[in-house]
């Protein structure tokens, strides 16, 4: 499954659509600019909130929390003691499962893996639309909404660390 994200619209407080590879709107990322902390909602085409994404308050490192139906789903933060600044860890709510996100986050060239197995590839390569990157969900049983939420979090955290917001 491939999803297309218009990168120039990815900014805190902005709303933007994520499309499938046929150009159909699939998810709306709704940025909430008037909040005390950075907040996004991932909605379906009917406007139902599928996933809430919030900056965790009072954390030593910038951390984003992903929730579904008010229940914690995952926590995203930059990996500790990583020589590579572009390495993030996603801890799922079950406490045992961790996803690794690594690559060139700011260049939109990175991967999401679980236990060494590729789940999704985020890339600008092979796309002819300017300012767009693709989120290719590789595994059939993977949760596309969760992987898109992870992508939104990682890019937001990397840009915030760089000082783009």
PDB file of C-alpha atoms in Angstrom:
ATOM      1  CA  UNK A   1       0.000   0.000   0.000  1.00  0.00           C
ATOM      2  CA  UNK A   2       1.382   3.380  -0.950  1.00  0.00           C
ATOM      3  CA  UNK A   3       0.282   6.679   0.512  1.00  0.00           C
ATOM      4  CA  UNK A   4       1.357  10.112  -0.738  1.00  0.00           C
ATOM      5  CA  UNK A   5       2.006  13.056   1.565  1.00  0.00           C
ATOM      6  CA  UNK A   6       2.393  16.621   0.298  1.00  0.00           C
ATOM      7  CA  UNK A   7       5.448  17.630   2.295  1.00  0.00           C
ATOM      8  CA  UNK A   8       5.193  21.397   1.976  1.00  0.00           C
ATOM      9  CA  UNK A   9       1.926  21.252   3.888  1.00  0.00           C
ATOM     10  CA  UNK A  10       3.423  19.344   6.815  1.00  0.00           C
ATOM     11  CA  UNK A  11       3.506  22.078   9.421  1.00  0.00           C
ATOM     12  CA  UNK A  12       2.190  22.419  12.928  1.00  0.00           C
ATOM     13  CA  UNK A  13      -1.323  23.825  12.820  1.00  0.00           C
ATOM     14  CA  UNK A  14      -1.947  22.898   9.187  1.00  0.00           C
ATOM     15  CA  UNK A  15      -4.417  20.356   7.895  1.00  0.00           C
ATOM     16  CA  UNK A  16      -3.464  18.188   4.942  1.00  0.00           C
ATOM     17  CA  UNK A  17      -4.733  15.111   3.139  1.00  0.00           C
ATOM     18  CA  UNK A  18      -2.834  11.890   2.641  1.00  0.00           C
ATOM     19  CA  UNK A  19      -3.790  10.163  -0.591  1.00  0.00           C
ATOM     20  CA  UNK A  20      -3.453   6.621  -1.866  1.00  0.00           C
ATOM     21  CA  UNK A  21      -1.459   5.919  -5.021  1.00  0.00           C
ATOM     22  CA  UNK A  22      -4.621   6.444  -7.108  1.00  0.00           C
ATOM     23  CA  UNK A  23      -5.029  10.023  -5.831  1.00  0.00           C
ATOM     24  CA  UNK A  24      -7.958   9.244  -3.505  1.00  0.00           C
ATOM     25  CA  UNK A  25      -8.026  11.016  -0.151  1.00  0.00           C
ATOM     26  CA  UNK A  26      -7.543   8.464   2.634  1.00  0.00           C
ATOM     27  CA  UNK A  27      -6.459  10.277   5.823  1.00  0.00           C
ATOM     28  CA  UNK A  28      -6.662  13.869   7.020  1.00  0.00           C
ATOM     29  CA  UNK A  29      -3.942  15.091   9.347  1.00  0.00           C
ATOM     30  CA  UNK A  30      -5.536  17.832  11.415  1.00  0.00           C
ATOM     31  CA  UNK A  31      -2.960  20.007  13.216  1.00  0.00           C
ATOM     32  CA  UNK A  32      -4.186  21.706  16.367  1.00  0.00           C
ATOM     33  CA  UNK A  33      -2.268  24.986  16.640  1.00  0.00           C
ATOM     34  CA  UNK A  34      -4.038  26.580  19.594  1.00  0.00           C
ATOM     35  CA  UNK A  35      -3.070  23.882  22.080  1.00  0.00           C
ATOM     36  CA  UNK A  36      -0.479  24.114  24.846  1.00  0.00           C
ATOM     37  CA  UNK A  37       1.346  21.151  23.323  1.00  0.00           C
ATOM     38  CA  UNK A  38       1.791  19.997  19.746  1.00  0.00           C
ATOM     39  CA  UNK A  39      -1.284  17.970  18.793  1.00  0.00           C
ATOM     40  CA  UNK A  40      -2.472  16.253  15.621  1.00  0.00           C
ATOM     41  CA  UNK A  41      -5.467  14.103  14.772  1.00  0.00           C
ATOM     42  CA  UNK A  42      -5.451  11.493  12.029  1.00  0.00           C
ATOM     43  CA  UNK A  43      -8.985  11.318  10.606  1.00  0.00           C
ATOM     44  CA  UNK A  44     -10.703   9.213   7.970  1.00  0.00           C
ATOM     45  CA  UNK A  45     -12.579  10.698   5.005  1.00  0.00           C
ATOM     46  CA  UNK A  46     -15.760  11.011   7.089  1.00  0.00           C
ATOM     47  CA  UNK A  47     -14.009  13.105   9.724  1.00  0.00           C
ATOM     48  CA  UNK A  48     -13.818  10.386  12.388  1.00  0.00           C
ATOM     49  CA  UNK A  49     -10.706  10.588  14.541  1.00  0.00           C
ATOM     50  CA  UNK A  50      -8.692   7.384  14.088  1.00  0.00           C
ATOM     51  CA  UNK A  51      -5.583   8.381  16.017  1.00  0.00           C
ATOM     52  CA  UNK A  52      -4.612  11.238  18.345  1.00  0.00           C
ATOM     53  CA  UNK A  53      -0.987  12.394  18.390  1.00  0.00           C
ATOM     54  CA  UNK A  54       0.226  14.587  21.233  1.00  0.00           C
ATOM     55  CA  UNK A  55       3.498  15.905  22.536  1.00  0.00           C
ATOM     56  CA  UNK A  56       4.175  14.420  25.951  1.00  0.00           C
ATOM     57  CA  UNK A  57       4.488  17.097  28.594  1.00  0.00           C
ATOM     58  CA  UNK A  58       7.234  17.069  31.232  1.00  0.00           C
ATOM     59  CA  UNK A  59       9.471  14.624  29.385  1.00  0.00           C
ATOM     60  CA  UNK A  60      13.270  14.831  29.499  1.00  0.00           C
ATOM     61  CA  UNK A  61      13.408  14.327  25.727  1.00  0.00           C
ATOM     62  CA  UNK A  62      10.882  15.429  23.150  1.00  0.00           C
ATOM     63  CA  UNK A  63       8.325  12.636  23.058  1.00  0.00           C
ATOM     64  CA  UNK A  64       5.134  12.126  21.079  1.00  0.00           C
ATOM     65  CA  UNK A  65       2.292   9.885  22.273  1.00  0.00           C
ATOM     66  CA  UNK A  66      -0.041   8.110  19.853  1.00  0.00           C
ATOM     67  CA  UNK A  67      -3.515   7.160  21.131  1.00  0.00           C
ATOM     68  CA  UNK A  68      -6.467   5.322  19.651  1.00  0.00           C
ATOM     69  CA  UNK A  69      -9.917   5.761  21.232  1.00  0.00           C
ATOM     70  CA  UNK A  70      -8.335   7.452  24.262  1.00  0.00           C
ATOM     71  CA  UNK A  71      -6.023   4.505  24.937  1.00  0.00           C
ATOM     72  CA  UNK A  72      -2.238   4.720  24.553  1.00  0.00           C
ATOM     73  CA  UNK A  73      -1.004   2.978  21.416  1.00  0.00           C
ATOM     74  CA  UNK A  74       2.654   4.040  21.131  1.00  0.00           C
ATOM     75  CA  UNK A  75       5.320   6.457  22.327  1.00  0.00           C
ATOM     76  CA  UNK A  76       7.862   7.953  19.898  1.00  0.00           C
ATOM     77  CA  UNK A  77      11.220   9.436  20.913  1.00  0.00           C
ATOM     78  CA  UNK A  78      14.739   9.801  19.603  1.00  0.00           C
ATOM     79  CA  UNK A  79      16.836   6.803  20.522  1.00  0.00           C
ATOM     80  CA  UNK A  80      19.076   7.390  23.527  1.00  0.00           C
ATOM     81  CA  UNK A  81      22.830   7.268  23.071  1.00  0.00           C
ATOM     82  CA  UNK A  82      22.508   7.117  19.324  1.00  0.00           C
ATOM     83  CA  UNK A  83      25.399   8.540  17.366  1.00  0.00           C
ATOM     84  CA  UNK A  84      22.954   8.910  14.520  1.00  0.00           C
ATOM     85  CA  UNK A  85      20.578  11.773  15.152  1.00  0.00           C
ATOM     86  CA  UNK A  86      18.122  10.159  12.747  1.00  0.00           C
ATOM     87  CA  UNK A  87      17.268   7.102  14.817  1.00  0.00           C
ATOM     88  CA  UNK A  88      13.966   6.930  16.682  1.00  0.00           C
ATOM     89  CA  UNK A  89      12.380   4.294  18.890  1.00  0.00           C
ATOM     90  CA  UNK A  90       8.636   3.580  18.935  1.00  0.00           C
ATOM     91  CA  UNK A  91       7.464   1.733  22.056  1.00  0.00           C
ATOM     92  CA  UNK A  92       4.049   0.155  21.625  1.00  0.00           C
ATOM     93  CA  UNK A  93       1.611   0.122  24.539  1.00  0.00           C
ATOM     94  CA  UNK A  94       2.032  -3.619  25.142  1.00  0.00           C
ATOM     95  CA  UNK A  95       5.431  -2.779  26.658  1.00  0.00           C
ATOM     96  CA  UNK A  96       7.243  -5.520  24.749  1.00  0.00           C
ATOM     97  CA  UNK A  97       7.112  -4.357  21.150  1.00  0.00           C
ATOM     98  CA  UNK A  98       9.449  -1.720  19.793  1.00  0.00           C
ATOM     99  CA  UNK A  99       9.750  -0.364  16.281  1.00  0.00           C
ATOM    100  CA  UNK A 100      12.957   1.155  14.952  1.00  0.00           C
ATOM    101  CA  UNK A 101      12.866   4.186  12.680  1.00  0.00           C
ATOM    102  CA  UNK A 102      16.135   5.095  11.014  1.00  0.00           C
ATOM    103  CA  UNK A 103      17.468   6.860   7.971  1.00  0.00           C
ATOM    104  CA  UNK A 104      17.531  10.431   6.705  1.00  0.00           C
ATOM    105  CA  UNK A 105      14.386  11.741   8.412  1.00  0.00           C
ATOM    106  CA  UNK A 106      14.691  15.336   7.222  1.00  0.00           C
ATOM    107  CA  UNK A 107      15.321  14.143   3.647  1.00  0.00           C
ATOM    108  CA  UNK A 108      12.232  11.872   3.879  1.00  0.00           C
ATOM    109  CA  UNK A 109      14.323   8.754   3.250  1.00  0.00           C
ATOM    110  CA  UNK A 110      13.857   6.340   6.147  1.00  0.00           C
ATOM    111  CA  UNK A 111      12.402   2.998   7.182  1.00  0.00           C
ATOM    112  CA  UNK A 112      10.247   1.588   9.983  1.00  0.00           C
ATOM    113  CA  UNK A 113      11.231  -1.888  11.170  1.00  0.00           C
ATOM    114  CA  UNK A 114      10.133  -4.396  13.762  1.00  0.00           C
ATOM    115  CA  UNK A 115      12.727  -6.902  14.955  1.00  0.00           C
ATOM    116  CA  UNK A 116      14.759  -6.409  11.770  1.00  0.00           C
ATOM    117  CA  UNK A 117      11.723  -6.871   9.497  1.00  0.00           C
ATOM    118  CA  UNK A 118      10.728  -3.978   7.248  1.00  0.00           C
ATOM    119  CA  UNK A 119       7.225  -2.576   7.877  1.00  0.00           C
ATOM    120  CA  UNK A 120       7.279   0.650   5.870  1.00  0.00           C
ATOM    121  CA  UNK A 121       9.562   2.732   3.680  1.00  0.00           C
ATOM    122  CA  UNK A 122       9.236   6.499   3.561  1.00  0.00           C
ATOM    123  CA  UNK A 123      10.828   7.980   0.454  1.00  0.00           C
ATOM    124  CA  UNK A 124      10.785  10.783  -2.101  1.00  0.00           C
ATOM    125  CA  UNK A 125      12.515   8.617  -4.680  1.00  0.00           C
ATOM    126  CA  UNK A 126      10.580   7.603  -7.756  1.00  0.00           C
ATOM    127  CA  UNK A 127       7.950  10.307  -7.151  1.00  0.00           C
ATOM    128  CA  UNK A 128       7.486  12.911  -9.830  1.00  0.00           C
ATOM    129  CA  UNK A 129       5.312  15.246  -7.781  1.00  0.00           C
ATOM    130  CA  UNK A 130       7.416  17.924  -6.133  1.00  0.00           C
ATOM    131  CA  UNK A 131       7.334  18.294  -2.367  1.00  0.00           C
ATOM    132  CA  UNK A 132       5.768  14.855  -1.963  1.00  0.00           C
ATOM    133  CA  UNK A 133       6.983  11.708  -0.291  1.00  0.00           C
ATOM    134  CA  UNK A 134       5.569   8.217  -0.232  1.00  0.00           C
ATOM    135  CA  UNK A 135       4.767   5.995   2.721  1.00  0.00           C
ATOM    136  CA  UNK A 136       4.973   2.438   1.399  1.00  0.00           C
ATOM    137  CA  UNK A 137       3.484  -0.038   3.853  1.00  0.00           C
ATOM    138  CA  UNK A 138       5.319  -3.253   3.055  1.00  0.00           C
ATOM    139  CA  UNK A 139       3.596  -5.794   5.302  1.00  0.00           C
ATOM    140  CA  UNK A 140      -0.027  -6.664   4.569  1.00  0.00           C
ATOM    141  CA  UNK A 141      -0.879  -7.113   8.268  1.00  0.00           C
ATOM    142  CA  UNK A 142       0.638  -3.767   9.323  1.00  0.00           C
ATOM    143  CA  UNK A 143      -1.613  -0.959  10.584  1.00  0.00           C
ATOM    144  CA  UNK A 144      -1.344   1.847   7.967  1.00  0.00           C
ATOM    145  CA  UNK A 145      -2.838   4.481  10.284  1.00  0.00           C
ATOM    146  CA  UNK A 146      -0.280   3.674  12.986  1.00  0.00           C
ATOM    147  CA  UNK A 147       2.626   3.764  10.519  1.00  0.00           C
ATOM    148  CA  UNK A 148       1.458   7.104   9.133  1.00  0.00           C
ATOM    149  CA  UNK A 149       1.113   8.443  12.693  1.00  0.00           C
ATOM    150  CA  UNK A 150       4.667   7.252  13.447  1.00  0.00           C
ATOM    151  CA  UNK A 151       5.870   9.019  10.285  1.00  0.00           C
ATOM    152  CA  UNK A 152       4.137  12.275  11.312  1.00  0.00           C
ATOM    153  CA  UNK A 153       5.690  12.052  14.799  1.00  0.00           C
ATOM    154  CA  UNK A 154       9.227  11.306  13.661  1.00  0.00           C
ATOM    155  CA  UNK A 155       9.267  14.081  11.072  1.00  0.00           C
ATOM    156  CA  UNK A 156       7.752  16.538  13.556  1.00  0.00           C
ATOM    157  CA  UNK A 157      10.329  15.642  16.238  1.00  0.00           C
ATOM    158  CA  UNK A 158      13.244  15.833  13.775  1.00  0.00           C
ATOM    159  CA  UNK A 159      12.130  19.231  12.473  1.00  0.00           C
ATOM    160  CA  UNK A 160      11.586  20.503  16.008  1.00  0.00           C
ATOM    161  CA  UNK A 161      15.076  19.350  16.985  1.00  0.00           C
ATOM    162  CA  UNK A 162      16.488  21.132  13.942  1.00  0.00           C
ATOM    163  CA  UNK A 163      14.501  24.246  14.877  1.00  0.00           C
ATOM    164  CA  UNK A 164      12.040  24.396  11.961  1.00  0.00           C
ATOM    165  CA  UNK A 165       8.936  25.165  14.009  1.00  0.00           C
TER     166      UNK A 165
END
